[in-house]
PDB file of C-alpha atoms and ligand atoms in Angstrom:
ATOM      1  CA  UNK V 262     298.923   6.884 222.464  1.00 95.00           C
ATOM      2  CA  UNK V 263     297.056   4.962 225.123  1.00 97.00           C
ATOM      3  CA  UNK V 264     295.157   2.463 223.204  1.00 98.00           C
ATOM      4  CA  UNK V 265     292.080   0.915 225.449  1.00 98.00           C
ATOM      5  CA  UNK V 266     289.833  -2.026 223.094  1.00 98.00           C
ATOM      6  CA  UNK V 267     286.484  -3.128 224.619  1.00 98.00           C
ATOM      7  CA  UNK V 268     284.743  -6.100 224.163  1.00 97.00           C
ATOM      8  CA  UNK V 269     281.341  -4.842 225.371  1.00 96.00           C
ATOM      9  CA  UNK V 270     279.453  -1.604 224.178  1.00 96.00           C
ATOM     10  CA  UNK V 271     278.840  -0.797 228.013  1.00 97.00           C
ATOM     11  CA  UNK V 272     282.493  -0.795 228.772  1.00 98.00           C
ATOM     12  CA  UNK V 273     283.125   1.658 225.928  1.00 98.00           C
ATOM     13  CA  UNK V 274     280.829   3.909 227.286  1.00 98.00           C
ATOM     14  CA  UNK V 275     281.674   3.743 231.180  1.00 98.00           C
ATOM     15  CA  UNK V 276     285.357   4.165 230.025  1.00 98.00           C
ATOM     16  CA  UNK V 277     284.405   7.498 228.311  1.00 98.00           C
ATOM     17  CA  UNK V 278     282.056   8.668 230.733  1.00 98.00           C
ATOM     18  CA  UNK V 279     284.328   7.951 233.767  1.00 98.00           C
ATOM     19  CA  UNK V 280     287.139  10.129 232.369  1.00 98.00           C
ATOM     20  CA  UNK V 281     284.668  12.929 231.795  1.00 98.00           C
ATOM     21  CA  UNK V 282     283.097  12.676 235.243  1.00 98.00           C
ATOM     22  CA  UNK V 283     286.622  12.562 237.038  1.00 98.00           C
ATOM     23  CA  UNK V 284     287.560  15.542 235.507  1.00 98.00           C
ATOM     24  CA  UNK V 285     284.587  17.499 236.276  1.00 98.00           C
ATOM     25  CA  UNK V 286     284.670  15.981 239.685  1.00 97.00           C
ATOM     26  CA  UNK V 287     288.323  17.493 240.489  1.00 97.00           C
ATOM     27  CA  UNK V 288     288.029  20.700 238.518  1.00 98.00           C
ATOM     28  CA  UNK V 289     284.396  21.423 238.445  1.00 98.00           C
ATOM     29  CA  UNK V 290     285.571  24.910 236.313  1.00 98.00           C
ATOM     30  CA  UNK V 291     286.451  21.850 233.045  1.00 98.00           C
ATOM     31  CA  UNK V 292     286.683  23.420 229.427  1.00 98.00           C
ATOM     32  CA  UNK V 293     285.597  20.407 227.456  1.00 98.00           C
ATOM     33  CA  UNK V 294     285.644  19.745 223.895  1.00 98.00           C
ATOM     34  CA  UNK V 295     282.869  17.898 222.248  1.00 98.00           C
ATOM     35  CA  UNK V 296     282.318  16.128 219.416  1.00 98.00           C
ATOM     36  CA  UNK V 297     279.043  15.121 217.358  1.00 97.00           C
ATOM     37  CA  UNK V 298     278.613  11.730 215.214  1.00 94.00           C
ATOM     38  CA  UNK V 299     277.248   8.486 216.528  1.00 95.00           C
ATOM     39  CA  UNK V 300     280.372   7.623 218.410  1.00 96.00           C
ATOM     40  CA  UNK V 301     279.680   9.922 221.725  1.00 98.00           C
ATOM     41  CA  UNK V 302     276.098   9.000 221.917  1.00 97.00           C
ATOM     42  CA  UNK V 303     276.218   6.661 224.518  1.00 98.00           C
ATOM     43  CA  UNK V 304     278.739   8.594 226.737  1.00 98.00           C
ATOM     44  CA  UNK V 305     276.366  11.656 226.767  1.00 98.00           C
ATOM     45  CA  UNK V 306     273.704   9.408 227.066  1.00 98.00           C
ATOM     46  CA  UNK V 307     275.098   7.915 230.580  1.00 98.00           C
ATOM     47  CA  UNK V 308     276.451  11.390 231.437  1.00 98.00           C
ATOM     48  CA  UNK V 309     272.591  12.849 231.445  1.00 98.00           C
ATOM     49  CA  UNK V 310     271.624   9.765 233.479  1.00 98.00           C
ATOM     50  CA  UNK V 311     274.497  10.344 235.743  1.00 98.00           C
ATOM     51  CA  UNK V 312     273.224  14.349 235.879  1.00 98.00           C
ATOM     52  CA  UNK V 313     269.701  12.778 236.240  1.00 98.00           C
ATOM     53  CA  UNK V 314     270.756  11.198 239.624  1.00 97.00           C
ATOM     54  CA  UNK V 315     273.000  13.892 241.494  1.00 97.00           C
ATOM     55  CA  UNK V 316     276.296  11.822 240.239  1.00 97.00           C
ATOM     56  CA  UNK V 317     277.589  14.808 238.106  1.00 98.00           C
ATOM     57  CA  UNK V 318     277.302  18.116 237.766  1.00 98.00           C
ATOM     58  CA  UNK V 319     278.228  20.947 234.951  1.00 98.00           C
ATOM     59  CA  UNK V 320     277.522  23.926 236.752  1.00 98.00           C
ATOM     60  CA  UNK V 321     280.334  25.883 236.621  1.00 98.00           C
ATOM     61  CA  UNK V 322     282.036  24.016 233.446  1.00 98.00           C
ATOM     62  CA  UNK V 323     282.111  25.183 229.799  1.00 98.00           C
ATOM     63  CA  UNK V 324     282.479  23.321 226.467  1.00 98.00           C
ATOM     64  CA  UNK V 325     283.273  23.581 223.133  1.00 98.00           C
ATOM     65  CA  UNK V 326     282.171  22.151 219.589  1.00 98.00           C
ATOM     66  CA  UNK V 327     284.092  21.295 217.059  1.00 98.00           C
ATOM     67  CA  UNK V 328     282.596  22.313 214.142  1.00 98.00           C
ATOM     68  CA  UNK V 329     279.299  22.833 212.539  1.00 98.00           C
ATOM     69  CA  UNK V 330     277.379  22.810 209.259  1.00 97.00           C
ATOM     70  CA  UNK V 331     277.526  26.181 206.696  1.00 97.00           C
ATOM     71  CA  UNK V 332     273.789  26.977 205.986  1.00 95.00           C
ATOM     72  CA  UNK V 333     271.909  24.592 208.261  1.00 95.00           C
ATOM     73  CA  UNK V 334     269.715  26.679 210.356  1.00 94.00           C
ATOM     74  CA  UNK V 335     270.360  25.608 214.483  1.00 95.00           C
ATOM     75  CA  UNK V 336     267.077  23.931 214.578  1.00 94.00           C
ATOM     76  CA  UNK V 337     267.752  22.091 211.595  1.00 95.00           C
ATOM     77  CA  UNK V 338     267.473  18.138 212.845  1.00 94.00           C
ATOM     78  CA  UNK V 339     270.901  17.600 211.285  1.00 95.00           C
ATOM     79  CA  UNK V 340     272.275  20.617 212.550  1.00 96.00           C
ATOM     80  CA  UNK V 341     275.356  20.452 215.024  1.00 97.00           C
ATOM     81  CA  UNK V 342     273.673  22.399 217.697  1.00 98.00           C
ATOM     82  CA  UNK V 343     270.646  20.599 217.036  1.00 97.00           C
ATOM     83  CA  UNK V 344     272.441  17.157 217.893  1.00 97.00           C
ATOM     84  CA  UNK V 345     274.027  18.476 220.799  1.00 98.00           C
ATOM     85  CA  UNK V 346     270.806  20.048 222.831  1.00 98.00           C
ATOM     86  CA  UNK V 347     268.673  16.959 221.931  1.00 98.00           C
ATOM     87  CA  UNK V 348     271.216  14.245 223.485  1.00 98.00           C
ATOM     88  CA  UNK V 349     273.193  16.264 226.108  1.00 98.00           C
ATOM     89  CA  UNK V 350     272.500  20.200 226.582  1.00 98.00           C
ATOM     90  CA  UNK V 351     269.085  19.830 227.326  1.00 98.00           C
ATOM     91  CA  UNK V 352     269.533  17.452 229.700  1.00 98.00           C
ATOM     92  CA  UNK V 353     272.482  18.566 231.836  1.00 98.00           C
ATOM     93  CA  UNK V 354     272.766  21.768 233.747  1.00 98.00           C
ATOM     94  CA  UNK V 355     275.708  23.198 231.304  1.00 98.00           C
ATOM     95  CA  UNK V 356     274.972  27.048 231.535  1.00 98.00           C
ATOM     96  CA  UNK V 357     273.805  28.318 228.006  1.00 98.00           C
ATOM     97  CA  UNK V 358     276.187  31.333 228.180  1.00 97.00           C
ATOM     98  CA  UNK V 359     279.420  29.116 228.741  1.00 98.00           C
ATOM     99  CA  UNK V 360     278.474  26.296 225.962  1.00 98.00           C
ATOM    100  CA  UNK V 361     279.923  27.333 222.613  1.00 98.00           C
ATOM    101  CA  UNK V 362     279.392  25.445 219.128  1.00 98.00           C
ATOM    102  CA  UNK V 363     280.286  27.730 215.706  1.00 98.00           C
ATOM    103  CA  UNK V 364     277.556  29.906 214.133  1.00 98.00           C
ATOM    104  CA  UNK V 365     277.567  27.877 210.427  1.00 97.00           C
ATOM    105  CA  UNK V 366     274.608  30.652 209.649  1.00 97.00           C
ATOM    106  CA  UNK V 367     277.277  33.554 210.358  1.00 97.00           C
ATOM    107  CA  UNK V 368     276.664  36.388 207.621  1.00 96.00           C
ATOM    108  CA  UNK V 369     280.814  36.741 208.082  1.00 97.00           C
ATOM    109  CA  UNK V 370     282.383  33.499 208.311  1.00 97.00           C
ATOM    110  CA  UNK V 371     285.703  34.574 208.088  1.00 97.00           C
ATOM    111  CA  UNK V 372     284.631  36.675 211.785  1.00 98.00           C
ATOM    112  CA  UNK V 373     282.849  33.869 213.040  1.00 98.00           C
ATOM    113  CA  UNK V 374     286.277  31.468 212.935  1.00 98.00           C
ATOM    114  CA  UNK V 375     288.073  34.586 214.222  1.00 98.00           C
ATOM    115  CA  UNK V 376     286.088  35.425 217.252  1.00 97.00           C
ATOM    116  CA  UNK V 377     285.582  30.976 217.723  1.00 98.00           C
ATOM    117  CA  UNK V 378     290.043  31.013 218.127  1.00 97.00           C
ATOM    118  CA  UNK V 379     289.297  34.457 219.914  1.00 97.00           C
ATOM    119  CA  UNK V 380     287.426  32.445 222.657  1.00 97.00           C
ATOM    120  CA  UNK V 381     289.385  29.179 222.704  1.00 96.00           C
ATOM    121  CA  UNK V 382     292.361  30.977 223.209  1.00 96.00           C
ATOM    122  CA  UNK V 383     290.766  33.202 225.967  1.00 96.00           C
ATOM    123  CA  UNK V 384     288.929  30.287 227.804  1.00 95.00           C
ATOM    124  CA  UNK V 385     291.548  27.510 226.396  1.00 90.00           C
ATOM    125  CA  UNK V 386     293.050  25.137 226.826  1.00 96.00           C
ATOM    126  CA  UNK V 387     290.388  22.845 226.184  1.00 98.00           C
ATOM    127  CA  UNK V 388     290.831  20.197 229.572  1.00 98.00           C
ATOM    128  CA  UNK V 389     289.469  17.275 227.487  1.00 98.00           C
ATOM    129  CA  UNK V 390     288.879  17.186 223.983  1.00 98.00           C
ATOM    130  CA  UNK V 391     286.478  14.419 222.720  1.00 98.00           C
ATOM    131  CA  UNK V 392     287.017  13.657 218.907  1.00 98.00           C
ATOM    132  CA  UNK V 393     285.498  10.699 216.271  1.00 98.00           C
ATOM    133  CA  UNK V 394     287.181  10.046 213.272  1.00 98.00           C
ATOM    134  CA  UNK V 395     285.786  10.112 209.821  1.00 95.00           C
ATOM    135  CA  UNK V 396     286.483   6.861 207.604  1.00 94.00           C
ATOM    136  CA  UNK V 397     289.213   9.092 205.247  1.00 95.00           C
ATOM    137  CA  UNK V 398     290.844  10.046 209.115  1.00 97.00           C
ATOM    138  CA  UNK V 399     289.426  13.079 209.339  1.00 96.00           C
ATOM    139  CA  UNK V 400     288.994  14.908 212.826  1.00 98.00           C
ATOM    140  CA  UNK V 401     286.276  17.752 213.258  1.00 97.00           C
ATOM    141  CA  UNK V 402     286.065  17.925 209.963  1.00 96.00           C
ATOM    142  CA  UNK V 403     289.656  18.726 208.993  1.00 97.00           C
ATOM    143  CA  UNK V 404     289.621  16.631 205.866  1.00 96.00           C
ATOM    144  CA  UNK V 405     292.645  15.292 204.458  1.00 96.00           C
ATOM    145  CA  UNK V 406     294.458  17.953 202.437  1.00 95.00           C
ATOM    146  CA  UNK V 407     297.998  18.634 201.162  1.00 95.00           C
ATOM    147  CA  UNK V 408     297.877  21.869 203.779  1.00 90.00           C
ATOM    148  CA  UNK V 409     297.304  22.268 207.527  1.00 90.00           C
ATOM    149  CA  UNK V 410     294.906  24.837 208.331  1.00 90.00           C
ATOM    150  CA  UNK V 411     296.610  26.341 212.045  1.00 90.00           C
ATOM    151  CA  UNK V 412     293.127  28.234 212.669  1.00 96.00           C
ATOM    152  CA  UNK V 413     289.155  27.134 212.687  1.00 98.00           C
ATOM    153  CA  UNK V 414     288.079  27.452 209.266  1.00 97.00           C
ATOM    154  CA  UNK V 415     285.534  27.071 206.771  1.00 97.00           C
ATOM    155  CA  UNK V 416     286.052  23.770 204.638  1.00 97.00           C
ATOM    156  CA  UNK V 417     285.172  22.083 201.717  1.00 95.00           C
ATOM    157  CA  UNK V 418     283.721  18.650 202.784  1.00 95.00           C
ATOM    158  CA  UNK V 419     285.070  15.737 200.643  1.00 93.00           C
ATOM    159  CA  UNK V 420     282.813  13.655 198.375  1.00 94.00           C
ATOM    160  CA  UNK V 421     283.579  10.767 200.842  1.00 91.00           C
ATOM    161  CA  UNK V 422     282.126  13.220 203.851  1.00 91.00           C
ATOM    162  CA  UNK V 423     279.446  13.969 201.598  1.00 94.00           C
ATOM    163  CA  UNK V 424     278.461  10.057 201.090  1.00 92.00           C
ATOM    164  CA  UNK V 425     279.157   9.400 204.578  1.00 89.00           C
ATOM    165  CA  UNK V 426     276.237  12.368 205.698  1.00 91.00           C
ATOM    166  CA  UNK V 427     274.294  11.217 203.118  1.00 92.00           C
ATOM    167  CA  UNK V 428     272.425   9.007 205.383  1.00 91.00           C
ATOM    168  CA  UNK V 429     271.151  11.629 207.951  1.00 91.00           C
ATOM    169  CA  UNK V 430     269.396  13.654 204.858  1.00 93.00           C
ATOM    170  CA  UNK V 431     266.217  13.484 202.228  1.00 92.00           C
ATOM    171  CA  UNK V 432     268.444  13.565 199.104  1.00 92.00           C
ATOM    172  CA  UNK V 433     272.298  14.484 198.130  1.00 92.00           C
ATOM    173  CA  UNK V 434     271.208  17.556 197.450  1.00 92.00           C
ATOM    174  CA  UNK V 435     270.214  18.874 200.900  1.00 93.00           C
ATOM    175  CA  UNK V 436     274.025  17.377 202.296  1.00 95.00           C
ATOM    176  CA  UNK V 437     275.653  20.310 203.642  1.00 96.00           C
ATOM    177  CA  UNK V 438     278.486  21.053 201.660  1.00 97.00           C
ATOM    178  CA  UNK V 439     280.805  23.251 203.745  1.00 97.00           C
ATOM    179  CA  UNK V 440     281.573  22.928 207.361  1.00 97.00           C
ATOM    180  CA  UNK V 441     283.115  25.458 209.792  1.00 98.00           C
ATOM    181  CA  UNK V 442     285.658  23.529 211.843  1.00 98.00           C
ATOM    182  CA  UNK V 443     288.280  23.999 214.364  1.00 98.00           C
ATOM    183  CA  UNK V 444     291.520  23.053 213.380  1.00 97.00           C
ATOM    184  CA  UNK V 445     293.942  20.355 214.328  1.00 97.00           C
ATOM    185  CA  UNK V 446     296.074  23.497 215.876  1.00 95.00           C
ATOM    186  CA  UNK V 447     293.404  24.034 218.284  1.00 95.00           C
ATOM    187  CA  UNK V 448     292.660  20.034 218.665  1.00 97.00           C
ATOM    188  CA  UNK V 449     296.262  19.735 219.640  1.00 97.00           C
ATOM    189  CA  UNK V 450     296.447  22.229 222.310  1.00 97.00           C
ATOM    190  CA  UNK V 451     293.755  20.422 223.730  1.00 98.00           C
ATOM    191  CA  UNK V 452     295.761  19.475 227.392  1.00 98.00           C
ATOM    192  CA  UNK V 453     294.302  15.558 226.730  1.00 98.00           C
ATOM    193  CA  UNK V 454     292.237  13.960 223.816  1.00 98.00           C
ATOM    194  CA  UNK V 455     289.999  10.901 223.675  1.00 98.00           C
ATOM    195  CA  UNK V 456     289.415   9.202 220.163  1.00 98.00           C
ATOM    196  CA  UNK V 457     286.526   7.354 220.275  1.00 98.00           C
ATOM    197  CA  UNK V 458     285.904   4.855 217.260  1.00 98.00           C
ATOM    198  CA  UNK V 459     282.885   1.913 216.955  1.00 97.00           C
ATOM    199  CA  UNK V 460     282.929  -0.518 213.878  1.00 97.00           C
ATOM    200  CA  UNK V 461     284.987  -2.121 211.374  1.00 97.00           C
ATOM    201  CA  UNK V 462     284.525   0.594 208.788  1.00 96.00           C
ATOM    202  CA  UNK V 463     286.994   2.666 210.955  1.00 97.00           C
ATOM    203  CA  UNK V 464     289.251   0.295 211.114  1.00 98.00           C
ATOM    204  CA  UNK V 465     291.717   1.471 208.129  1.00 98.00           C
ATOM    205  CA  UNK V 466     291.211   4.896 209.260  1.00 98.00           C
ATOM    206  CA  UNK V 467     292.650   4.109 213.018  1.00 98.00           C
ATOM    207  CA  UNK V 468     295.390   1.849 211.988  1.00 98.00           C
ATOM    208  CA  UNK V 469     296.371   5.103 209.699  1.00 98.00           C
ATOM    209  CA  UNK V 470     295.924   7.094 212.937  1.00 98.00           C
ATOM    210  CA  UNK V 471     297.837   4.830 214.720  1.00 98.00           C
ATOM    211  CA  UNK V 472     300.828   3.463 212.944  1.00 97.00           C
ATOM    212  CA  UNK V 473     300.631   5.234 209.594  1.00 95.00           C
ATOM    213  CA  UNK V 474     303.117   8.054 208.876  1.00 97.00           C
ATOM    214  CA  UNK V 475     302.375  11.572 210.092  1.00 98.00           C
ATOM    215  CA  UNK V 476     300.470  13.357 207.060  1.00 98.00           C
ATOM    216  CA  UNK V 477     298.191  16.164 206.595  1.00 97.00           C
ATOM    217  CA  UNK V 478     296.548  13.045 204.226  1.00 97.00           C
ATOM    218  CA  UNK V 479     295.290  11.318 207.576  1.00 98.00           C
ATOM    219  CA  UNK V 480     294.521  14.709 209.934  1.00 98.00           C
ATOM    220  CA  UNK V 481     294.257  11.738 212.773  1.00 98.00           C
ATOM    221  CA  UNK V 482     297.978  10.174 212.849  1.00 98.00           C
ATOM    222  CA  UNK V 483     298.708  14.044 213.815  1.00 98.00           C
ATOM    223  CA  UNK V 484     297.507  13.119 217.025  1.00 98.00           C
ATOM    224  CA  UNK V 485     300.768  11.162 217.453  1.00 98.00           C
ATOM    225  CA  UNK V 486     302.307  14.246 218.162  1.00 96.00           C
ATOM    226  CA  UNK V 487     300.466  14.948 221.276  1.00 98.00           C
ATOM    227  CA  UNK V 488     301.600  13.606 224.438  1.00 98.00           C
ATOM    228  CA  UNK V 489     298.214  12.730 226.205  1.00 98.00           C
ATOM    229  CA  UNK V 490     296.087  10.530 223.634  1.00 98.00           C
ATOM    230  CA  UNK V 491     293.363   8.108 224.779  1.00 98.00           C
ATOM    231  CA  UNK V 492     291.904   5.896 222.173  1.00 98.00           C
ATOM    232  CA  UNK V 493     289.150   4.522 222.933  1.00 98.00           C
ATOM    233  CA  UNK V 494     287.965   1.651 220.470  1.00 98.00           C
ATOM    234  CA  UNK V 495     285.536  -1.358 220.206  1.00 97.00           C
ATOM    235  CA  UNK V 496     287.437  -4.663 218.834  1.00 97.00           C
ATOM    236  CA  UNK V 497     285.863  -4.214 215.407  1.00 98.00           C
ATOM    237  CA  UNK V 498     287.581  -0.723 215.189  1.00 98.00           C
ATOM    238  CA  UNK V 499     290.647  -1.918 216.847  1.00 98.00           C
ATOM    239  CA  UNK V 500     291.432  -5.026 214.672  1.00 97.00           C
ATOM    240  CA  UNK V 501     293.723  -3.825 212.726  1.00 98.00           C
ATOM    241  CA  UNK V 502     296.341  -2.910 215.228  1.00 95.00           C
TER     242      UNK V 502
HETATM  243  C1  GLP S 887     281.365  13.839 211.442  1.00 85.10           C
HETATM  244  C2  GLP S 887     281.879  14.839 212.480  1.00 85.10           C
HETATM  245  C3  GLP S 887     283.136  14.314 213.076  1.00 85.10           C
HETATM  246  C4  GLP S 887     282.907  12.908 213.585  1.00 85.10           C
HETATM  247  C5  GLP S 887     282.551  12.002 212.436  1.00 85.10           C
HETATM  248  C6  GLP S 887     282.412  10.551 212.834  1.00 85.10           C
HETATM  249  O1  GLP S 887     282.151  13.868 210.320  1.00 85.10           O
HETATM  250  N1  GLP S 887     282.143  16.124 211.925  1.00 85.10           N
HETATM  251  O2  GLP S 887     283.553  15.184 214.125  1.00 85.10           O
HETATM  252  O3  GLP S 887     284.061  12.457 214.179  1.00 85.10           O
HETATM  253  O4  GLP S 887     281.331  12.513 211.929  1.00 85.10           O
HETATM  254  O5  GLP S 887     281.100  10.225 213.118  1.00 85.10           O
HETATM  255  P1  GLP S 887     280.625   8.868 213.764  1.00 85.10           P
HETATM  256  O6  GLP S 887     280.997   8.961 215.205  1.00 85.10           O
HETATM  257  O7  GLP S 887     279.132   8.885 213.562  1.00 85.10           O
HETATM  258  O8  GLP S 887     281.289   7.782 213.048  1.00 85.10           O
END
């Protein structure tokens, strides 16, 4: 794992951006993977600016989510698809047909993860695969388990997902409480992977990542296993290394 630690919230960001541009830049055709949760924010942020002025372009790429609420409705504020045409889609000139994000709302779930791996492994690999990390480790939301799910999937969020969402609803009660994820398998094939993580309550869940053994228990230290890793971390997140 290539393990960068900023000082500065701006360098976090141009560090991520920069390896997102560069790829587009020498294969415009990119399959990217994307990720929702606080920790991208800036980096789409600066990649719409970057759009805004003629600096990038995602004409001809295509990306991919990694998961998405069960039941939320896609217009839904907390919704995945929600979060990603507010602070990037709508924005950037990423063609509609080519940007894919899982149907939570499907009537068959089980089809909707089918045709999802269907697509990935048509389109696949995914160039670069953005990912956060939950504070249990998780990635997507592959939640620590005794089992490794090989194929996207509908899970059971953990009470510890459940407090952690908390804060972006009215009441416990409207916290999703199933998500349809992709699964490590697919995170792995991924031909490189950037793990971005802010703040000091990831800290335990990185040095697991990092350092702790490789267990279904922490879906993040599986990333060990894959030979093109980029963390990127601020010191906070980083301190425990
Ligand atoms: C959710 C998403 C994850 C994301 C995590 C971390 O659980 N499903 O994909 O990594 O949030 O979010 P944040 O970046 O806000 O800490």
């Amino acid at each position: 794992m290539n393990i960068l630690t900023f000082n500065q919230e701006e360098d976090f960001v141009q560090a991520g951006t920069n390896l997102i541009v560069s790829l587009l830049q020498s294969n415009p055709r990119a399959v990217l993977g994307l990720a929702t949760g606080s920790s991208p924010l800036g980096i789409y942020a600066r990649l719409a600016k970057m759009y805004a002025k003629g600096l990038v372009s995602f004409a001809e790429a295509s990306s991919y989510n990694l998961d998405e609420y069960v039941g939320l409705s896609e217009d839904h504020p907390q919704s995945y698809h929600n979060f990603m045409n507010h602070n990037l889609f709508q924005h950037i000139d990423l063609d509609p047909s080519r940007i894919h994000i899982p149907n939570g709302n499907a009537e068959d779930l089980e089809a909707e993860c089918q045709s999802y791996d269907n697509l990935l492994e048509e389109n696949g690999p995914i160039d670069l695969q953005l990912l956060g990390i939950g504070h249990n480790g998780h990635i997507g939301f592959n939640e620590p388990s005794d089992h490794l799910n090989g194929s996207t999937h509908v899970v059971d969020l953990l009470d510890e997902t459940l407090a952690a969402n908390a804060r972006f609803f009215t009441s416990m009660d409207d916290v999703p409480k199933q998500a349809v994820t992709m699964s490590v398998g697919s995170i792995l094939k991924a031909r490189q992977i950037v793990l971005l993580a802010r703040g000091a309550e990831k800290a335990e869940a990185i040095k697991a990542a990092v350092h702790g053994p490789i267990t279904t228990q922490c879906p993040a230290s599986l990333l060990q296993c894959h030979p093109n890793v980029i963390l990127l971390l601020d010191q906070a997140a980083g301190r425990l290394l």
